[in-house]
Amino acid sequence: VVDSNTLVNIYGVREKFKEFGRINDNLIFGQCLFLTISYLQDLHRNKKLFHGDIKPMNIFYQVENSYITSDSGSLIPLYDW
C-alpha cells in the first residue's frame, strides 16, 4: 500500500502544482476558490466521490492552466441506494 504523500511525490504533483494554502494574491485565491468548488461539485455529481479531507494543503493548483486537483488518498465512493 502506498500512502497518498508517497503517491503525490512519485508523480511529482508537488513540483508541478502549488498548494492552495500558500496563495498570497487575492485574485489568484478567488480564482482557485471558484475552481475548487467546481472541482468538488464534479467529484460529487459526476464521479460519485466524496473528498473526506478537504484542507488548503490538500488542494493543488496551476494558475497557467486554471487546473485544480487534490490529494486523492481520502476519496470516498458514494452509492445510489
A tleap script that builds the chain and sets N, CA, C and O, in Angstrom:
source leaprc.protein.ff14SB
mol = sequence {
  NVAL VAL ASP SER ASN THR LEU VAL ASN ILE
  TYR GLY VAL ARG GLU LYS PHE LYS GLU PHE
  GLY ARG ILE ASN ASP ASN LEU ILE PHE GLY
  GLN CYS LEU PHE LEU THR ILE SER TYR LEU
  GLN ASP LEU HIE ARG ASN LYS LYS LEU PHE
  HIE GLY ASP ILE LYS PRO MET ASN ILE PHE
  TYR GLN VAL GLU ASN SER TYR ILE THR SER
  ASP SER GLY SER LEU ILE PRO LEU TYR ASP
  CTRP
}
set mol.1.N position { 0.852 -1.179 0.000 }
set mol.1.CA position { 0.000 0.000 0.000 }
set mol.1.C position { 0.889 1.230 0.000 }
set mol.1.O position { 1.837 1.321 0.780 }
set mol.2.N position { 0.582 2.174 -0.875 }
set mol.2.CA position { 1.324 3.423 -0.965 }
set mol.2.C position { 0.464 4.525 -0.373 }
set mol.2.O position { -0.675 4.716 -0.798 }
set mol.3.N position { 0.994 5.253 0.605 }
set mol.3.CA position { 0.198 6.337 1.179 }
set mol.3.C position { 0.141 7.507 0.203 }
set mol.3.O position { 0.933 7.588 -0.736 }
set mol.4.N position { -0.805 8.409 0.438 }
set mol.4.CA position { -1.059 9.497 -0.501 }
set mol.4.C position { 0.136 10.436 -0.637 }
set mol.4.O position { 0.377 10.946 -1.731 }
set mol.5.N position { 0.888 10.682 0.428 }
set mol.5.CA position { 2.047 11.559 0.314 }
set mol.5.C position { 3.114 10.963 -0.584 }
set mol.5.O position { 3.743 11.681 -1.362 }
set mol.6.N position { 3.325 9.653 -0.487 }
set mol.6.CA position { 4.286 8.987 -1.362 }
set mol.6.C position { 3.804 9.042 -2.798 }
set mol.6.O position { 4.590 9.309 -3.707 }
set mol.7.N position { 2.526 8.795 -3.011 }
set mol.7.CA position { 1.956 8.824 -4.358 }
set mol.7.C position { 2.092 10.210 -4.967 }
set mol.7.O position { 2.444 10.346 -6.138 }
set mol.8.N position { 1.814 11.236 -4.176 }
set mol.8.CA position { 1.949 12.608 -4.653 }
set mol.8.C position { 3.394 12.879 -5.049 }
set mol.8.O position { 3.639 13.516 -6.074 }
set mol.9.N position { 4.343 12.415 -4.269 }
set mol.9.CA position { 5.750 12.646 -4.572 }
set mol.9.C position { 6.216 11.843 -5.783 }
set mol.9.O position { 7.046 12.323 -6.555 }
set mol.10.N position { 5.692 10.624 -5.961 }
set mol.10.CA position { 6.071 9.791 -7.106 }
set mol.10.C position { 5.703 10.481 -8.407 }
set mol.10.O position { 6.504 10.511 -9.341 }
set mol.11.N position { 4.508 11.033 -8.478 }
set mol.11.CA position { 4.032 11.651 -9.711 }
set mol.11.C position { 4.444 13.117 -9.838 }
set mol.11.O position { 4.084 13.771 -10.817 }
set mol.12.N position { 5.181 13.636 -8.878 }
set mol.12.CA position { 5.699 14.987 -8.992 }
set mol.12.C position { 4.671 16.079 -8.867 }
set mol.12.O position { 4.896 17.192 -9.343 }
set mol.13.N position { 3.553 15.797 -8.243 }
set mol.13.CA position { 2.495 16.797 -8.126 }
set mol.13.C position { 3.006 18.021 -7.385 }
set mol.13.O position { 2.700 19.149 -7.772 }
set mol.14.N position { 3.766 17.819 -6.343 }
set mol.14.CA position { 4.253 18.957 -5.558 }
set mol.14.C position { 5.221 19.827 -6.368 }
set mol.14.O position { 5.397 21.003 -6.052 }
set mol.15.N position { 5.840 19.273 -7.394 }
set mol.15.CA position { 6.729 20.062 -8.244 }
set mol.15.C position { 5.955 20.787 -9.343 }
set mol.15.O position { 6.336 21.890 -9.736 }
set mol.16.N position { 4.884 20.191 -9.840 }
set mol.16.CA position { 4.134 20.757 -10.955 }
set mol.16.C position { 3.042 21.716 -10.506 }
set mol.16.O position { 2.618 22.580 -11.274 }
set mol.17.N position { 2.589 21.570 -9.279 }
set mol.17.CA position { 1.475 22.355 -8.767 }
set mol.17.C position { 1.899 23.144 -7.538 }
set mol.17.O position { 2.913 22.848 -6.906 }
set mol.18.N position { 1.101 24.153 -7.214 }
set mol.18.CA position { 1.307 24.921 -5.993 }
set mol.18.C position { 0.186 24.578 -5.018 }
set mol.18.O position { -0.917 24.227 -5.437 }
set mol.19.N position { 0.461 24.676 -3.730 }
set mol.19.CA position { -0.549 24.370 -2.725 }
set mol.19.C position { -1.480 25.559 -2.532 }
set mol.19.O position { -1.037 26.704 -2.456 }
set mol.20.N position { -2.771 25.274 -2.455 }
set mol.20.CA position { -3.793 26.280 -2.259 }
set mol.20.C position { -3.525 27.086 -0.988 }
set mol.20.O position { -3.791 28.288 -0.951 }
set mol.21.N position { -3.010 26.448 0.033 }
set mol.21.CA position { -2.770 27.108 1.310 }
set mol.21.C position { -1.636 28.119 1.290 }
set mol.21.O position { -1.412 28.807 2.286 }
set mol.22.N position { -0.921 28.224 0.186 }
set mol.22.CA position { 0.213 29.143 0.099 }
set mol.22.C position { -0.033 30.305 -0.864 }
set mol.22.O position { 0.920 30.932 -1.327 }
set mol.23.N position { -1.276 30.594 -1.165 }
set mol.23.CA position { -1.617 31.680 -2.087 }
set mol.23.C position { -1.554 33.014 -1.344 }
set mol.23.O position { -2.146 33.167 -0.276 }
set mol.24.N position { -0.838 33.968 -1.915 }
set mol.24.CA position { -0.729 35.300 -1.327 }
set mol.24.C position { -1.459 36.365 -2.133 }
set mol.24.O position { -1.633 37.483 -1.647 }
set mol.25.N position { -1.882 36.057 -3.329 }
set mol.25.CA position { -2.534 37.009 -4.220 }
set mol.25.C position { -4.053 36.820 -4.149 }
set mol.25.O position { -4.548 35.710 -4.341 }
set mol.26.N position { -4.795 37.907 -3.872 }
set mol.26.CA position { -6.252 37.810 -3.715 }
set mol.26.C position { -6.958 37.357 -4.986 }
set mol.26.O position { -7.913 36.583 -4.915 }
set mol.27.N position { -6.510 37.821 -6.140 }
set mol.27.CA position { -7.138 37.437 -7.402 }
set mol.27.C position { -6.947 35.941 -7.667 }
set mol.27.O position { -7.889 35.248 -8.052 }
set mol.28.N position { -5.735 35.455 -7.461 }
set mol.28.CA position { -5.457 34.028 -7.649 }
set mol.28.C position { -6.239 33.207 -6.629 }
set mol.28.O position { -6.759 32.141 -6.958 }
set mol.29.N position { -6.324 33.699 -5.389 }
set mol.29.CA position { -7.088 32.993 -4.362 }
set mol.29.C position { -8.551 32.842 -4.788 }
set mol.29.O position { -9.123 31.758 -4.672 }
set mol.30.N position { -9.155 33.928 -5.280 }
set mol.30.CA position { -10.552 33.870 -5.729 }
set mol.30.C position { -10.743 32.901 -6.877 }
set mol.30.O position { -11.705 32.133 -6.899 }
set mol.31.N position { -9.827 32.935 -7.829 }
set mol.31.CA position { -9.902 32.020 -8.974 }
set mol.31.C position { -9.791 30.573 -8.500 }
set mol.31.O position { -10.559 29.715 -8.934 }
set mol.32.N position { -8.843 30.305 -7.620 }
set mol.32.CA position { -8.638 28.939 -7.130 }
set mol.32.C position { -9.796 28.474 -6.260 }
set mol.32.O position { -10.153 27.297 -6.283 }
set mol.33.N position { -10.383 29.381 -5.498 }
set mol.33.CA position { -11.545 29.023 -4.680 }
set mol.33.C position { -12.712 28.609 -5.567 }
set mol.33.O position { -13.371 27.604 -5.300 }
set mol.34.N position { -12.972 29.384 -6.628 }
set mol.34.CA position { -14.030 29.040 -7.583 }
set mol.34.C position { -13.754 27.685 -8.235 }
set mol.34.O position { -14.651 26.848 -8.334 }
set mol.35.N position { -12.508 27.468 -8.680 }
set mol.35.CA position { -12.148 26.197 -9.319 }
set mol.35.C position { -12.265 25.027 -8.346 }
set mol.35.O position { -12.659 23.929 -8.738 }
set mol.36.N position { -11.924 25.259 -7.079 }
set mol.36.CA position { -12.029 24.206 -6.070 }
set mol.36.C position { -13.475 23.799 -5.853 }
set mol.36.O position { -13.778 22.609 -5.761 }
set mol.37.N position { -14.367 24.769 -5.770 }
set mol.37.CA position { -15.802 24.463 -5.596 }
set mol.37.C position { -16.324 23.694 -6.804 }
set mol.37.O position { -17.067 22.724 -6.654 }
set mol.38.N position { -15.933 24.127 -8.003 }
set mol.38.CA position { -16.347 23.414 -9.222 }
set mol.38.C position { -15.801 21.991 -9.238 }
set mol.38.O position { -16.501 21.054 -9.621 }
set mol.39.N position { -14.547 21.837 -8.819 }
set mol.39.CA position { -13.904 20.518 -8.765 }
set mol.39.C position { -14.658 19.589 -7.805 }
set mol.39.O position { -14.927 18.434 -8.133 }
set mol.40.N position { -14.991 20.102 -6.625 }
set mol.40.CA position { -15.695 19.279 -5.629 }
set mol.40.C position { -17.101 18.927 -6.099 }
set mol.40.O position { -17.579 17.820 -5.852 }
set mol.41.N position { -17.771 19.867 -6.779 }
set mol.41.CA position { -19.091 19.562 -7.335 }
set mol.41.C position { -18.991 18.465 -8.386 }
set mol.41.O position { -19.837 17.572 -8.432 }
set mol.42.N position { -17.964 18.524 -9.232 }
set mol.42.CA position { -17.772 17.491 -10.248 }
set mol.42.C position { -17.499 16.136 -9.604 }
set mol.42.O position { -18.040 15.119 -10.036 }
set mol.43.N position { -16.657 16.125 -8.567 }
set mol.43.CA position { -16.410 14.859 -7.862 }
set mol.43.C position { -17.709 14.253 -7.349 }
set mol.43.O position { -17.943 13.053 -7.494 }
set mol.44.N position { -18.541 15.081 -6.754 }
set mol.44.CA position { -19.764 14.594 -6.122 }
set mol.44.C position { -20.826 14.218 -7.154 }
set mol.44.O position { -21.371 13.115 -7.108 }
set mol.45.N position { -21.119 15.114 -8.069 }
set mol.45.CA position { -22.223 14.899 -9.028 }
set mol.45.C position { -21.894 13.900 -10.127 }
set mol.45.O position { -22.700 13.018 -10.425 }
set mol.46.N position { -20.726 14.030 -10.727 }
set mol.46.CA position { -20.412 13.234 -11.913 }
set mol.46.C position { -19.609 11.966 -11.618 }
set mol.46.O position { -19.805 10.937 -12.264 }
set mol.47.N position { -18.727 12.046 -10.662 }
set mol.47.CA position { -17.881 10.879 -10.376 }
set mol.47.C position { -18.346 10.108 -9.154 }
set mol.47.O position { -17.804 9.050 -8.835 }
set mol.48.N position { -19.364 10.648 -8.461 }
set mol.48.CA position { -19.943 9.992 -7.274 }
set mol.48.C position { -18.875 9.708 -6.212 }
set mol.48.O position { -18.816 8.620 -5.640 }
set mol.49.N position { -18.034 10.720 -5.967 }
set mol.49.CA position { -16.987 10.614 -4.955 }
set mol.49.C position { -17.130 11.749 -3.944 }
set mol.49.O position { -17.572 12.846 -4.284 }
set mol.50.N position { -16.755 11.473 -2.711 }
set mol.50.CA position { -16.759 12.457 -1.638 }
set mol.50.C position { -15.322 12.597 -1.161 }
set mol.50.O position { -14.646 11.597 -0.923 }
set mol.51.N position { -14.853 13.825 -1.021 }
set mol.51.CA position { -13.491 14.048 -0.538 }
set mol.51.C position { -13.534 14.165 0.977 }
set mol.51.O position { -14.138 15.094 1.513 }
set mol.52.N position { -12.905 13.241 1.659 }
set mol.52.CA position { -13.001 13.167 3.109 }
set mol.52.C position { -11.988 13.993 3.879 }
set mol.52.O position { -11.969 13.943 5.109 }
set mol.53.N position { -11.136 14.760 3.183 }
set mol.53.CA position { -10.109 15.512 3.906 }
set mol.53.C position { -9.771 16.806 3.173 }
set mol.53.O position { -8.642 16.997 2.721 }
set mol.54.N position { -10.757 17.690 3.061 }
set mol.54.CA position { -10.526 18.971 2.388 }
set mol.54.C position { -9.844 19.928 3.350 }
set mol.54.O position { -10.357 20.233 4.426 }
set mol.55.N position { -8.686 20.388 2.937 }
set mol.55.CA position { -7.959 21.434 3.661 }
set mol.55.C position { -7.004 22.076 2.657 }
set mol.55.O position { -6.660 21.449 1.654 }
set mol.56.N position { -6.577 23.293 2.902 }
set mol.56.CA position { -5.755 24.005 1.913 }
set mol.56.C position { -4.509 23.256 1.459 }
set mol.56.O position { -4.130 23.370 0.294 }
set mol.57.N position { -3.871 22.509 2.320 }
set mol.57.CA position { -2.643 21.813 1.938 }
set mol.57.C position { -2.899 20.554 1.105 }
set mol.57.O position { -1.952 19.937 0.617 }
set mol.58.N position { -4.172 20.168 0.937 }
set mol.58.CA position { -4.520 19.009 0.113 }
set mol.58.C position { -5.062 19.409 -1.251 }
set mol.58.O position { -5.480 18.550 -2.027 }
set mol.59.N position { -5.060 20.700 -1.548 }
set mol.59.CA position { -5.560 21.180 -2.841 }
set mol.59.C position { -4.387 21.801 -3.588 }
set mol.59.O position { -3.665 22.637 -3.045 }
set mol.60.N position { -4.206 21.385 -4.835 }
set mol.60.CA position { -3.088 21.835 -5.646 }
set mol.60.C position { -3.615 22.519 -6.894 }
set mol.60.O position { -4.616 22.085 -7.463 }
set mol.61.N position { -2.954 23.584 -7.326 }
set mol.61.CA position { -3.445 24.337 -8.476 }
set mol.61.C position { -2.316 24.709 -9.422 }
set mol.61.O position { -1.144 24.757 -9.048 }
set mol.62.N position { -2.717 24.972 -10.667 }
set mol.62.CA position { -1.856 25.552 -11.692 }
set mol.62.C position { -2.608 26.749 -12.252 }
set mol.62.O position { -3.640 26.581 -12.902 }
set mol.63.N position { -2.113 27.940 -12.013 }
set mol.63.CA position { -2.780 29.147 -12.478 }
set mol.63.C position { -2.750 29.222 -13.999 }
set mol.63.O position { -3.740 29.609 -14.621 }
set mol.64.N position { -1.626 28.856 -14.598 }
set mol.64.CA position { -1.465 28.963 -16.051 }
set mol.64.C position { -2.552 28.190 -16.804 }
set mol.64.O position { -3.040 28.652 -17.835 }
set mol.65.N position { -2.927 27.028 -16.295 }
set mol.65.CA position { -3.906 26.162 -16.969 }
set mol.65.C position { -5.270 26.185 -16.306 }
set mol.65.O position { -6.178 25.475 -16.740 }
set mol.66.N position { -5.435 26.999 -15.248 }
set mol.66.CA position { -6.678 27.019 -14.467 }
set mol.66.C position { -7.070 25.603 -14.071 }
set mol.66.O position { -8.208 25.185 -14.284 }
set mol.67.N position { -6.129 24.871 -13.499 }
set mol.67.CA position { -6.342 23.465 -13.155 }
set mol.67.C position { -6.222 23.264 -11.656 }
set mol.67.O position { -5.309 23.785 -11.015 }
set mol.68.N position { -7.149 22.508 -11.109 }
set mol.68.CA position { -7.171 22.175 -9.683 }
set mol.68.C position { -7.200 20.657 -9.546 }
set mol.68.O position { -7.904 19.974 -10.291 }
set mol.69.N position { -6.445 20.140 -8.608 }
set mol.69.CA position { -6.526 18.728 -8.252 }
set mol.69.C position { -6.338 18.621 -6.742 }
set mol.69.O position { -6.100 19.626 -6.073 }
set mol.70.N position { -6.443 17.432 -6.217 }
set mol.70.CA position { -6.322 17.290 -4.766 }
set mol.70.C position { -5.619 15.988 -4.410 }
set mol.70.O position { -5.420 15.104 -5.244 }
set mol.71.N position { -5.259 15.910 -3.156 }
set mol.71.CA position { -4.744 14.672 -2.602 }
set mol.71.C position { -5.924 13.699 -2.606 }
set mol.71.O position { -6.915 13.924 -1.911 }
set mol.72.N position { -5.823 12.644 -3.368 }
set mol.72.CA position { -6.974 11.751 -3.535 }
set mol.72.C position { -6.949 10.560 -2.587 }
set mol.72.O position { -7.701 9.604 -2.776 }
set mol.73.N position { -6.105 10.605 -1.583 }
set mol.73.CA position { -5.999 9.487 -0.648 }
set mol.73.C position { -7.224 9.279 0.211 }
set mol.73.O position { -7.385 8.214 0.806 }
set mol.74.N position { -8.096 10.275 0.291 }
set mol.74.CA position { -9.276 10.142 1.147 }
set mol.74.C position { -10.581 10.299 0.365 }
set mol.74.O position { -11.589 10.739 0.918 }
set mol.75.N position { -10.562 9.940 -0.919 }
set mol.75.CA position { -11.804 9.963 -1.700 }
set mol.75.C position { -12.663 8.768 -1.292 }
set mol.75.O position { -12.176 7.644 -1.166 }
set mol.76.N position { -13.934 9.037 -1.093 }
set mol.76.CA position { -14.882 8.011 -0.638 }
set mol.76.C position { -15.967 7.849 -1.694 }
set mol.76.O position { -16.608 8.836 -2.054 }
set mol.77.N position { -16.196 6.645 -2.201 }
set mol.77.CA position { -17.257 6.450 -3.202 }
set mol.77.C position { -18.637 6.647 -2.599 }
set mol.77.O position { -18.911 6.204 -1.483 }
set mol.78.N position { -19.499 7.315 -3.347 }
set mol.78.CA position { -20.900 7.478 -2.941 }
set mol.78.C position { -21.725 6.463 -3.722 }
set mol.78.O position { -21.459 6.198 -4.894 }
set mol.79.N position { -22.713 5.908 -3.068 }
set mol.79.CA position { -23.548 4.898 -3.708 }
set mol.79.C position { -24.977 5.374 -3.765 }
set mol.79.O position { -25.473 5.994 -2.824 }
set mol.80.N position { -25.648 5.083 -4.883 }
set mol.80.CA position { -27.083 5.351 -5.006 }
set mol.80.C position { -27.829 4.172 -4.406 }
set mol.80.O position { -27.638 3.031 -4.825 }
set mol.81.N position { -28.661 4.442 -3.444 }
set mol.81.CA position { -29.411 3.363 -2.787 }
set mol.81.C position { -30.732 3.185 -3.428 }
set mol.81.O position { -31.508 2.324 -3.014 }
savepdb mol mol.pdb
quit
